[in-house]
mmCIF file of C-alpha atoms in Angstrom:
data_model
loop_
_atom_site.group_PDB
_atom_site.id
_atom_site.type_symbol
_atom_site.label_atom_id
_atom_site.label_comp_id
_atom_site.label_asym_id
_atom_site.label_seq_id
_atom_site.Cartn_x
_atom_site.Cartn_y
_atom_site.Cartn_z
ATOM 1 C CA MET A 1454 67.043 15.991 -23.083
ATOM 2 C CA PHE A 1455 64.296 16.476 -20.515
ATOM 3 C CA GLN A 1456 62.862 13.057 -21.348
ATOM 4 C CA ASP A 1457 66.293 11.531 -20.714
ATOM 5 C CA LEU A 1458 66.408 13.139 -17.309
ATOM 6 C CA LEU A 1459 62.995 11.758 -16.469
ATOM 7 C CA ASN A 1460 64.113 8.266 -17.477
ATOM 8 C CA THR A 1461 67.143 8.300 -15.185
ATOM 9 C CA PRO A 1462 66.972 5.218 -12.946
ATOM 10 C CA LEU A 1463 66.259 5.949 -9.300
ATOM 11 C CA SER A 1464 69.516 4.387 -8.115
ATOM 12 C CA THR A 1465 71.501 6.818 -10.285
ATOM 13 C CA VAL A 1466 69.584 9.721 -8.770
ATOM 14 C CA VAL A 1467 70.397 8.447 -5.279
ATOM 15 C CA LEU A 1468 74.051 7.951 -6.238
ATOM 16 C CA ILE A 1469 74.434 11.466 -7.665
ATOM 17 C CA THR A 1470 72.571 13.039 -4.730
ATOM 18 C CA GLY A 1471 74.910 11.211 -2.392
ATOM 19 C CA PHE A 1472 77.985 12.510 -4.225
ATOM 20 C CA ILE A 1473 76.592 16.065 -4.167
ATOM 21 C CA LEU A 1474 75.973 15.775 -0.429
ATOM 22 C CA VAL A 1475 79.563 14.604 0.079
ATOM 23 C CA LEU A 1476 80.813 17.638 -1.855
ATOM 24 C CA ILE A 1477 78.603 20.061 0.111
ATOM 25 C CA GLY A 1478 79.790 18.537 3.369
ATOM 26 C CA LEU A 1479 83.450 18.728 2.330
ATOM 27 C CA TRP A 1480 83.018 22.367 1.296
ATOM 28 C CA GLY A 1481 81.381 23.148 4.633
ATOM 29 C CA MET A 1482 84.187 21.429 6.540
ATOM 30 C CA LEU A 1483 86.894 23.272 4.588
ATOM 31 C CA MET A 1484 85.370 26.753 4.521
ATOM 32 C CA HIS A 1485 83.628 27.321 7.844
ATOM 33 C CA LYS A 1486 85.289 28.585 11.009
ATOM 34 C CA ASN A 1487 82.580 27.627 13.436
ATOM 35 C CA ILE A 1488 83.136 24.194 14.966
ATOM 36 C CA ILE A 1489 79.420 23.356 15.031
ATOM 37 C CA ARG A 1490 79.206 24.086 11.300
ATOM 38 C CA ILE A 1491 82.212 21.843 10.654
ATOM 39 C CA ILE A 1492 80.416 19.052 12.524
ATOM 40 C CA VAL A 1493 77.278 19.641 10.450
ATOM 41 C CA GLY A 1494 79.474 19.377 7.327
ATOM 42 C CA PHE A 1495 80.828 16.069 8.593
ATOM 43 C CA THR A 1496 77.336 14.649 9.136
ATOM 44 C CA LEU A 1497 76.280 15.763 5.635
ATOM 45 C CA MET A 1498 79.278 13.950 4.180
ATOM 46 C CA ASP A 1499 78.441 10.886 6.261
ATOM 47 C CA THR A 1500 74.866 10.840 4.967
ATOM 48 C CA GLY A 1501 76.095 11.267 1.399
ATOM 49 C CA ILE A 1502 78.393 8.267 1.718
ATOM 50 C CA HIS A 1503 75.533 6.184 3.092
ATOM 51 C CA MET A 1504 73.369 7.107 0.098
ATOM 52 C CA VAL A 1505 76.165 6.130 -2.307
ATOM 53 C CA MET A 1506 76.600 2.770 -0.577
ATOM 54 C CA VAL A 1507 72.883 2.008 -0.685
ATOM 55 C CA ALA A 1508 72.743 2.962 -4.372
ATOM 56 C CA ILE A 1509 75.636 0.636 -5.186
ATOM 57 C CA GLY A 1510 73.808 -2.271 -3.554
ATOM 58 C CA TYR A 1511 70.754 -1.849 -5.784
ATOM 59 C CA LEU A 1512 69.824 -4.410 -8.432
ATOM 60 C CA THR A 1513 67.549 -3.611 -11.359
ATOM 61 C CA GLY A 1514 63.980 -4.300 -10.248
ATOM 62 C CA GLY A 1515 65.167 -5.464 -6.847
ATOM 63 C CA LYS A 1516 62.966 -5.634 -3.787
ATOM 64 C CA ALA A 1517 63.928 -5.015 -0.172
ATOM 65 C CA PRO A 1518 65.639 -8.198 1.094
ATOM 66 C CA ILE A 1519 62.762 -9.437 3.257
ATOM 67 C CA ILE A 1520 61.855 -12.925 2.169
ATOM 68 C CA GLU A 1521 58.134 -13.605 1.974
ATOM 69 C CA GLY A 1522 57.944 -17.138 0.649
ATOM 70 C CA ALA A 1523 59.758 -19.657 -1.455
ATOM 71 C CA ASN A 1524 59.221 -17.718 -4.682
ATOM 72 C CA LYS A 1525 62.432 -18.016 -6.685
ATOM 73 C CA ASN A 1526 61.549 -15.351 -9.261
ATOM 74 C CA ILE A 1527 61.727 -12.288 -7.021
ATOM 75 C CA VAL A 1528 64.965 -10.318 -7.277
ATOM 76 C CA TYR A 1529 66.261 -9.008 -3.966
ATOM 77 C CA VAL A 1530 68.753 -6.183 -3.588
ATOM 78 C CA ASP A 1531 72.157 -6.899 -2.093
ATOM 79 C CA PRO A 1532 71.756 -7.153 1.712
ATOM 80 C CA VAL A 1533 75.464 -6.659 2.460
ATOM 81 C CA PRO A 1534 75.695 -2.888 1.704
ATOM 82 C CA SER A 1535 72.512 -2.303 3.712
ATOM 83 C CA ALA A 1536 74.045 -4.081 6.683
ATOM 84 C CA LEU A 1537 77.280 -2.093 6.304
ATOM 85 C CA VAL A 1538 75.335 1.185 6.125
ATOM 86 C CA LEU A 1539 73.558 0.225 9.352
ATOM 87 C CA THR A 1540 76.947 -0.212 11.033
ATOM 88 C CA SER A 1541 78.224 2.983 9.492
ATOM 89 C CA ILE A 1542 75.246 5.062 10.697
ATOM 90 C CA VAL A 1543 75.755 3.918 14.273
ATOM 91 C CA ILE A 1544 79.482 4.636 14.207
ATOM 92 C CA GLY A 1545 78.839 8.042 12.597
ATOM 93 C CA LEU A 1546 76.454 8.814 15.434
ATOM 94 C CA GLY A 1547 79.089 7.889 18.017
ATOM 95 C CA ILE A 1548 81.729 10.039 16.330
ATOM 96 C CA THR A 1549 79.350 13.009 16.006
ATOM 97 C CA ALA A 1550 78.444 12.795 19.688
ATOM 98 C CA ILE A 1551 82.144 12.724 20.655
ATOM 99 C CA MET A 1552 82.844 15.732 18.412
ATOM 100 C CA LEU A 1553 79.971 17.690 19.944
ATOM 101 C CA SER A 1554 81.210 17.017 23.454
ATOM 102 C CA TYR A 1555 84.677 18.201 22.414
ATOM 103 C CA ALA A 1556 83.012 21.350 21.060
ATOM 104 C CA ILE A 1557 81.348 21.893 24.447
ATOM 105 C CA GLN A 1558 84.714 21.529 26.197
ATOM 106 C CA ILE A 1559 86.406 23.931 23.763
ATOM 107 C CA HIS A 1560 83.643 26.447 24.336
ATOM 108 C CA LYS A 1561 84.078 26.078 28.089
ATOM 109 C CA ALA A 1562 87.824 26.591 27.889
ATOM 110 C CA LYS A 1563 87.996 29.405 25.326
ATOM 111 C CA LYS A 1564 84.491 30.955 25.391
ATOM 112 C CA SER A 1565 84.439 30.741 21.602
ATOM 113 C CA LEU A 1566 83.547 28.212 18.927
ATOM 114 C CA SER A 1567 85.841 29.532 16.194
ATOM 115 C CA ILE A 1568 88.718 27.309 15.138
ATOM 116 C CA ASP A 1569 90.874 30.431 14.814
ATOM 117 C CA ASP A 1570 90.982 30.504 18.598
ATOM 118 C CA CYS A 1571 92.408 26.980 18.767
ATOM 119 C CA ALA A 1572 95.866 27.764 17.416
ATOM 120 C CA GLU A 1573 97.977 25.651 19.794
ATOM 121 C CA MET A 1574 98.471 22.841 17.318
ATOM 122 C CA LYS A 1575 98.833 25.119 14.291
ATOM 123 C CA TRP A 1576 102.195 25.490 12.585
ATOM 124 C CA MET B 790 91.591 34.111 -0.711
ATOM 125 C CA LEU B 791 94.345 31.532 -1.220
ATOM 126 C CA LYS B 792 92.580 29.273 1.230
ATOM 127 C CA LYS B 793 89.375 29.510 -0.752
ATOM 128 C CA PHE B 794 91.275 28.652 -3.918
ATOM 129 C CA PHE B 795 92.823 25.540 -2.434
ATOM 130 C CA ALA B 796 89.493 24.438 -0.988
ATOM 131 C CA ALA B 797 87.864 24.868 -4.386
ATOM 132 C CA LEU B 798 90.738 22.937 -6.008
ATOM 133 C CA ALA B 799 90.375 20.049 -3.560
ATOM 134 C CA LEU B 800 86.633 20.006 -4.130
ATOM 135 C CA PHE B 801 87.162 20.064 -7.893
ATOM 136 C CA ILE B 802 89.498 17.066 -7.794
ATOM 137 C CA VAL B 803 87.068 15.098 -5.625
ATOM 138 C CA ALA B 804 84.250 16.097 -7.987
ATOM 139 C CA ILE B 805 86.193 14.751 -11.001
ATOM 140 C CA MET B 806 86.675 11.473 -9.156
ATOM 141 C CA PHE B 807 82.974 11.264 -8.338
ATOM 142 C CA TYR B 808 82.009 12.191 -11.894
ATOM 143 C CA ASP B 809 84.088 9.295 -13.177
ATOM 144 C CA ILE B 810 82.359 6.875 -10.804
ATOM 145 C CA ALA B 811 78.884 8.229 -11.483
ATOM 146 C CA SER B 812 79.212 8.279 -15.268
ATOM 147 C CA ASN B 813 80.437 4.673 -15.336
ATOM 148 C CA TYR B 814 77.769 3.500 -12.944
ATOM 149 C CA GLN B 815 75.365 0.886 -14.172
ATOM 150 C CA GLU B 816 72.743 -0.856 -12.140
ATOM 151 C CA ARG B 817 73.880 -4.327 -11.315
ATOM 152 C CA GLN B 818 71.894 -7.202 -12.732
ATOM 153 C CA GLN B 819 73.241 -9.957 -10.507
ATOM 154 C CA LEU B 820 74.158 -10.355 -6.900
ATOM 155 C CA SER B 821 77.788 -10.845 -6.010
ATOM 156 C CA GLY B 822 78.825 -14.283 -4.815
ATOM 157 C CA VAL B 823 78.473 -13.864 -1.088
ATOM 158 C CA ALA B 824 75.195 -11.944 -1.390
ATOM 159 C CA GLN B 825 73.867 -14.694 -3.652
ATOM 160 C CA TYR B 826 74.673 -17.200 -0.924
ATOM 161 C CA TYR B 827 72.937 -15.091 1.728
ATOM 162 C CA VAL B 828 69.781 -14.678 -0.371
ATOM 163 C CA GLU B 829 69.565 -18.348 -1.344
ATOM 164 C CA LYS B 830 70.639 -20.071 1.847
ATOM 165 C CA GLY B 831 69.919 -17.406 4.466
ATOM 166 C CA PRO B 832 66.226 -18.090 5.073
ATOM 167 C CA SER B 833 66.619 -21.848 5.393
ATOM 168 C CA GLU B 834 69.860 -21.662 7.394
ATOM 169 C CA LEU B 835 68.905 -19.007 9.915
ATOM 170 C CA GLY B 836 65.125 -18.741 9.620
ATOM 171 C CA ALA B 837 64.994 -14.932 9.623
ATOM 172 C CA ALA B 838 62.736 -13.270 7.047
ATOM 173 C CA ASN B 839 64.716 -10.026 7.097
ATOM 174 C CA LEU B 840 68.004 -10.824 5.364
ATOM 175 C CA VAL B 841 69.702 -7.626 6.518
ATOM 176 C CA THR B 842 69.070 -8.761 10.079
ATOM 177 C CA SER B 843 70.548 -12.181 9.469
ATOM 178 C CA VAL B 844 73.632 -10.582 7.891
ATOM 179 C CA VAL B 845 73.993 -8.056 10.725
ATOM 180 C CA VAL B 846 73.314 -10.355 13.665
ATOM 181 C CA THR B 847 74.645 -13.728 12.580
ATOM 182 C CA TYR B 848 76.738 -13.854 9.402
ATOM 183 C CA ARG B 849 78.625 -10.728 10.407
ATOM 184 C CA GLY B 850 77.768 -10.843 14.085
ATOM 185 C CA LEU B 851 81.321 -10.068 15.101
ATOM 186 C CA ASP B 852 81.075 -6.724 13.268
ATOM 187 C CA THR B 853 77.954 -5.921 15.241
ATOM 188 C CA LEU B 854 79.712 -6.773 18.482
ATOM 189 C CA GLY B 855 82.448 -4.353 17.445
ATOM 190 C CA GLU B 856 79.834 -1.760 16.547
ATOM 191 C CA VAL B 857 78.203 -2.056 19.970
ATOM 192 C CA THR B 858 81.672 -1.723 21.492
ATOM 193 C CA VAL B 859 82.350 1.452 19.496
ATOM 194 C CA LEU B 860 79.052 2.926 20.671
ATOM 195 C CA PHE B 861 79.888 1.959 24.258
ATOM 196 C CA ILE B 862 83.348 3.524 24.045
ATOM 197 C CA SER B 863 81.973 6.737 22.575
ATOM 198 C CA ALA B 864 79.352 6.938 25.360
ATOM 199 C CA ALA B 865 82.128 6.388 27.907
ATOM 200 C CA GLY B 866 84.252 9.057 26.206
ATOM 201 C CA ILE B 867 81.379 11.527 26.375
ATOM 202 C CA GLY B 868 80.988 10.722 30.057
ATOM 203 C CA LEU B 869 84.683 11.452 30.526
ATOM 204 C CA LEU B 870 84.623 14.696 28.533
ATOM 205 C CA LEU B 871 81.432 16.096 30.041
ATOM 206 C CA ARG B 872 82.039 15.124 33.665
ATOM 207 C CA ARG B 873 81.548 17.817 36.244
ATOM 208 C CA GLN B 874 84.702 19.621 37.256
ATOM 209 C CA ARG B 875 85.632 19.210 40.916
ATOM 210 C CA ASP B 876 85.646 22.943 41.615
ATOM 211 C CA ASP B 877 82.092 23.680 40.485
ATOM 212 C CA LYS B 878 80.216 21.269 42.706
ATOM 213 C CA ASP B 879 77.084 23.081 43.708
ATOM 214 C CA PRO B 880 74.729 20.856 45.695
ATOM 215 C CA SER B 881 71.663 21.227 43.459
ATOM 216 C CA PRO B 882 72.766 21.552 39.846
ATOM 217 C CA GLN B 883 70.365 23.473 37.610
ATOM 218 C CA LYS B 884 67.006 23.200 39.263
ATOM 219 C CA ASP B 885 65.778 26.486 37.820
ATOM 220 C CA ASN B 886 65.211 25.623 34.157
ATOM 221 C CA ALA B 887 62.123 27.271 32.723
ATOM 222 C CA PRO B 888 59.153 24.892 32.514
ATOM 223 C CA CYS B 889 58.181 23.717 29.053
ATOM 224 C CA SER B 890 55.143 24.965 27.201
ATOM 225 C CA GLU B 891 51.665 23.496 27.508
ATOM 226 C CA ILE B 892 51.897 21.956 24.036
ATOM 227 C CA VAL B 893 55.058 20.001 24.771
ATOM 228 C CA ASP B 894 53.679 18.843 28.120
ATOM 229 C CA THR B 895 50.399 17.574 26.630
ATOM 230 C CA ALA B 896 52.181 15.966 23.692
ATOM 231 C CA PHE B 897 54.564 14.296 26.129
ATOM 232 C CA HIS B 898 51.726 12.664 28.079
ATOM 233 C CA LEU B 899 50.064 11.503 24.899
ATOM 234 C CA LEU B 900 53.099 10.396 22.906
ATOM 235 C CA PHE B 901 55.693 9.148 25.384
ATOM 236 C CA PRO B 902 54.165 5.682 26.010
ATOM 237 C CA MET B 903 53.463 5.273 22.314
ATOM 238 C CA ILE B 904 57.027 6.129 21.315
ATOM 239 C CA LEU B 905 58.406 3.628 23.828
ATOM 240 C CA LEU B 906 55.987 0.968 22.609
ATOM 241 C CA PHE B 907 56.928 1.669 19.001
ATOM 242 C CA GLY B 908 60.620 1.343 19.821
ATOM 243 C CA ILE B 909 59.996 -1.999 21.520
ATOM 244 C CA TYR B 910 57.897 -3.130 18.545
ATOM 245 C CA ILE B 911 60.737 -2.243 16.176
ATOM 246 C CA PHE B 912 63.374 -4.256 17.977
ATOM 247 C CA VAL B 913 61.148 -7.234 18.785
ATOM 248 C CA ASN B 914 60.160 -7.546 15.112
ATOM 249 C CA GLY B 915 63.678 -6.919 13.812
ATOM 250 C CA HIS B 916 63.905 -10.347 12.173
ATOM 251 C CA LEU B 917 60.573 -9.998 10.325
ATOM 252 C CA THR B 918 60.208 -6.379 9.241
ATOM 253 C CA PRO B 919 62.607 -3.522 8.505
ATOM 254 C CA GLY B 920 64.046 -2.544 11.833
ATOM 255 C CA GLY B 921 66.176 -3.964 14.572
ATOM 256 C CA GLY B 922 67.982 -3.258 17.793
ATOM 257 C CA PHE B 923 69.785 -0.078 16.810
ATOM 258 C CA GLN B 924 66.737 1.514 15.200
ATOM 259 C CA GLY B 925 64.471 0.558 18.108
ATOM 260 C CA GLY B 926 67.022 1.855 20.602
ATOM 261 C CA ALA B 927 67.235 5.156 18.713
ATOM 262 C CA VAL B 928 63.416 5.489 18.763
ATOM 263 C CA ILE B 929 63.388 4.847 22.523
ATOM 264 C CA ALA B 930 66.108 7.451 22.972
ATOM 265 C CA SER B 931 64.006 9.951 20.988
ATOM 266 C CA GLY B 932 61.172 9.297 23.467
ATOM 267 C CA MET B 933 63.636 9.999 26.286
ATOM 268 C CA MET B 934 64.591 13.225 24.502
ATOM 269 C CA LEU B 935 60.909 14.243 24.613
ATOM 270 C CA TYR B 936 60.920 13.434 28.330
ATOM 271 C CA LEU B 937 63.943 15.659 28.900
ATOM 272 C CA LEU B 938 62.271 18.492 26.975
ATOM 273 C CA ALA B 939 58.989 18.155 28.835
ATOM 274 C CA LYS B 940 60.497 17.826 32.314
ATOM 275 C CA PRO B 941 63.540 20.123 32.263
ATOM 276 C CA ASN B 942 64.234 19.728 35.979
ATOM 277 C CA ASN B 943 64.022 15.950 36.156
ATOM 278 C CA THR B 944 66.842 13.625 35.355
ATOM 279 C CA PHE B 945 67.141 9.938 34.701
ATOM 280 C CA ASN B 946 68.442 7.436 37.169
ATOM 281 C CA LEU B 947 71.878 7.139 35.603
ATOM 282 C CA GLN B 948 72.789 4.186 37.823
ATOM 283 C CA LEU B 949 69.802 2.229 36.528
ATOM 284 C CA LEU B 950 70.684 3.078 32.929
ATOM 285 C CA LYS B 951 74.230 1.933 33.570
ATOM 286 C CA LYS B 952 72.968 -1.351 35.033
ATOM 287 C CA ILE B 953 70.654 -2.007 32.048
ATOM 288 C CA GLU B 954 73.524 -1.239 29.698
ATOM 289 C CA SER B 955 76.085 -3.478 31.354
ATOM 290 C CA PHE B 956 73.564 -6.287 31.837
ATOM 291 C CA SER B 957 72.523 -6.339 28.186
ATOM 292 C CA GLY B 958 76.096 -5.918 26.943
ATOM 293 C CA SER B 959 77.433 -8.843 28.933
ATOM 294 C CA ALA B 960 74.365 -10.974 28.212
ATOM 295 C CA TYR B 961 74.964 -10.370 24.496
ATOM 296 C CA VAL B 962 78.535 -11.666 24.717
ATOM 297 C CA LEU B 963 77.557 -14.625 26.923
ATOM 298 C CA ILE B 964 74.724 -15.653 24.605
ATOM 299 C CA GLY B 965 77.134 -15.331 21.701
ATOM 300 C CA ALA B 966 79.606 -17.580 23.489
ATOM 301 C CA LEU B 967 76.822 -20.126 24.032
ATOM 302 C CA GLY B 968 76.893 -20.665 20.295
ATOM 303 C CA LEU B 969 80.461 -21.955 20.584
ATOM 304 C CA PHE B 970 79.259 -24.950 22.600
ATOM 305 C CA LEU B 971 75.739 -25.607 21.343
ATOM 306 C CA ALA B 972 75.920 -24.616 17.664
ATOM 307 C CA GLY B 973 78.348 -23.802 14.889
ATOM 308 C CA GLY B 974 80.354 -20.969 16.393
ATOM 309 C CA PHE B 975 80.452 -17.606 18.136
ATOM 310 C CA LEU B 976 77.102 -15.735 17.821
ATOM 311 C CA ASP B 977 75.487 -18.611 15.948
ATOM 312 C CA ASN B 978 71.714 -18.206 16.325
ATOM 313 C CA ARG B 979 70.822 -21.882 16.071
ATOM 314 C CA VAL B 980 71.105 -22.449 19.815
ATOM 315 C CA LEU B 981 67.324 -22.206 20.060
ATOM 316 C CA SER B 982 65.172 -23.959 17.493
ATOM 317 C CA LEU B 983 64.494 -21.938 14.361
ATOM 318 C CA GLY B 984 60.706 -22.192 14.715
ATOM 319 C CA GLU B 985 58.191 -21.507 12.004
ATOM 320 C CA PHE B 986 59.526 -19.200 9.304
ATOM 321 C CA GLY B 987 57.986 -15.718 9.516
ATOM 322 C CA SER B 988 56.452 -16.013 12.984
ATOM 323 C CA LEU B 989 57.439 -13.847 15.939
ATOM 324 C CA PHE B 990 59.186 -16.605 17.877
ATOM 325 C CA SER B 991 61.463 -17.768 15.113
ATOM 326 C CA ALA B 992 65.032 -17.382 13.891
ATOM 327 C CA GLY B 993 66.597 -18.809 17.052
ATOM 328 C CA LEU B 994 68.629 -16.286 18.998
ATOM 329 C CA ILE B 995 68.207 -13.314 16.642
ATOM 330 C CA PRO B 996 65.204 -11.729 18.469
ATOM 331 C CA VAL B 997 66.907 -12.268 21.845
ATOM 332 C CA ILE B 998 70.094 -10.589 20.657
ATOM 333 C CA TYR B 999 68.155 -7.724 19.090
ATOM 334 C CA VAL B 1000 66.163 -7.128 22.286
ATOM 335 C CA LEU B 1001 69.457 -6.940 24.205
ATOM 336 C CA ILE B 1002 71.000 -4.600 21.629
ATOM 337 C CA GLY B 1003 67.858 -2.430 21.658
ATOM 338 C CA LEU B 1004 67.955 -2.107 25.445
ATOM 339 C CA LYS B 1005 71.667 -1.363 25.395
ATOM 340 C CA VAL B 1006 71.466 1.274 22.652
ATOM 341 C CA GLY B 1007 68.384 2.890 24.216
ATOM 342 C CA ALA B 1008 70.006 3.117 27.657
ATOM 343 C CA GLU B 1009 73.301 4.339 26.202
ATOM 344 C CA LEU B 1010 71.771 7.080 24.060
ATOM 345 C CA SER B 1011 69.508 8.195 26.919
ATOM 346 C CA SER B 1012 72.484 8.606 29.238
ATOM 347 C CA VAL B 1013 74.359 10.493 26.484
ATOM 348 C CA LEU B 1014 71.364 12.837 26.113
ATOM 349 C CA THR B 1015 71.255 13.449 29.862
ATOM 350 C CA LYS B 1016 74.962 14.210 29.961
ATOM 351 C CA PHE B 1017 74.629 16.701 27.099
ATOM 352 C CA ARG B 1018 71.689 18.374 28.848
ATOM 353 C CA ASP B 1019 73.491 18.648 32.176
ATOM 354 C CA SER B 1020 76.831 19.878 30.884
#
């Protein structure tokens, strides 16, 4: 049993860690009242999804896709998920920054960061 | 209580979905078709050693243009949200912040030039080593963060940052459009010669575009940091 765990391929470990991070982030977003904590949950989920995408792009024995010479025998990992994750990180950063500035405005208007105080749109 | 139950139920359902994916996951042995093409033809077509860079900047350059646009719009949105209200215009906003500690000040003088240099190194070498415009811009912005921590009463010249940002943004689009006339299409990097594979001045337009993106991202993130500090 323990030996099996030690033999788990690294990409599987990254994949499972990513899924666990997504779950932790989702739990944080659903259960917390504080807006800052909800944003932290969102970023955790974001990071988890990035890890899953990178793990899916991995090939057995693959190297980072930086070509050194004309050697045909080297296996390179899939460059497309890496490129997509790069895009996704930048967009996640933009969204997080927007959310934080909304949090600042909410705090200015209501002097509180709890979502219970933002009940205008609740039904 | 009921809320907790529903949250746990939602989490459980998502966990089942993830378990299904994770238990059926096997490492791939072969590249998919388009990735195979990129790995085989990429180096000779575009001349960039870093394949991720050639995918990001050239093969899917339009995505990157959209990405830069998203970052620009979010910076503009932050500027809109965190602008000063008309009624609280005091002539000298926040000049009484406590000075930083000795450690931060000394570290700032030692590290600030090095961080900037490292950021520039990352985006200049984006086509050869892991790195690129976005990463280099983020490193530069982290240096600016150190500046803001070390000098709490100073602020950046926001007009200059805005000029750098709009210059590099429009130069990026114009250089991309150059590809329409001189090479295969929009954002094609073969406007300049590809040069010797693996050297600094190679891969046509890719280093130029990455320098522009690095400047744009660095300026944008620095102005976002200043706005957060001043709000």
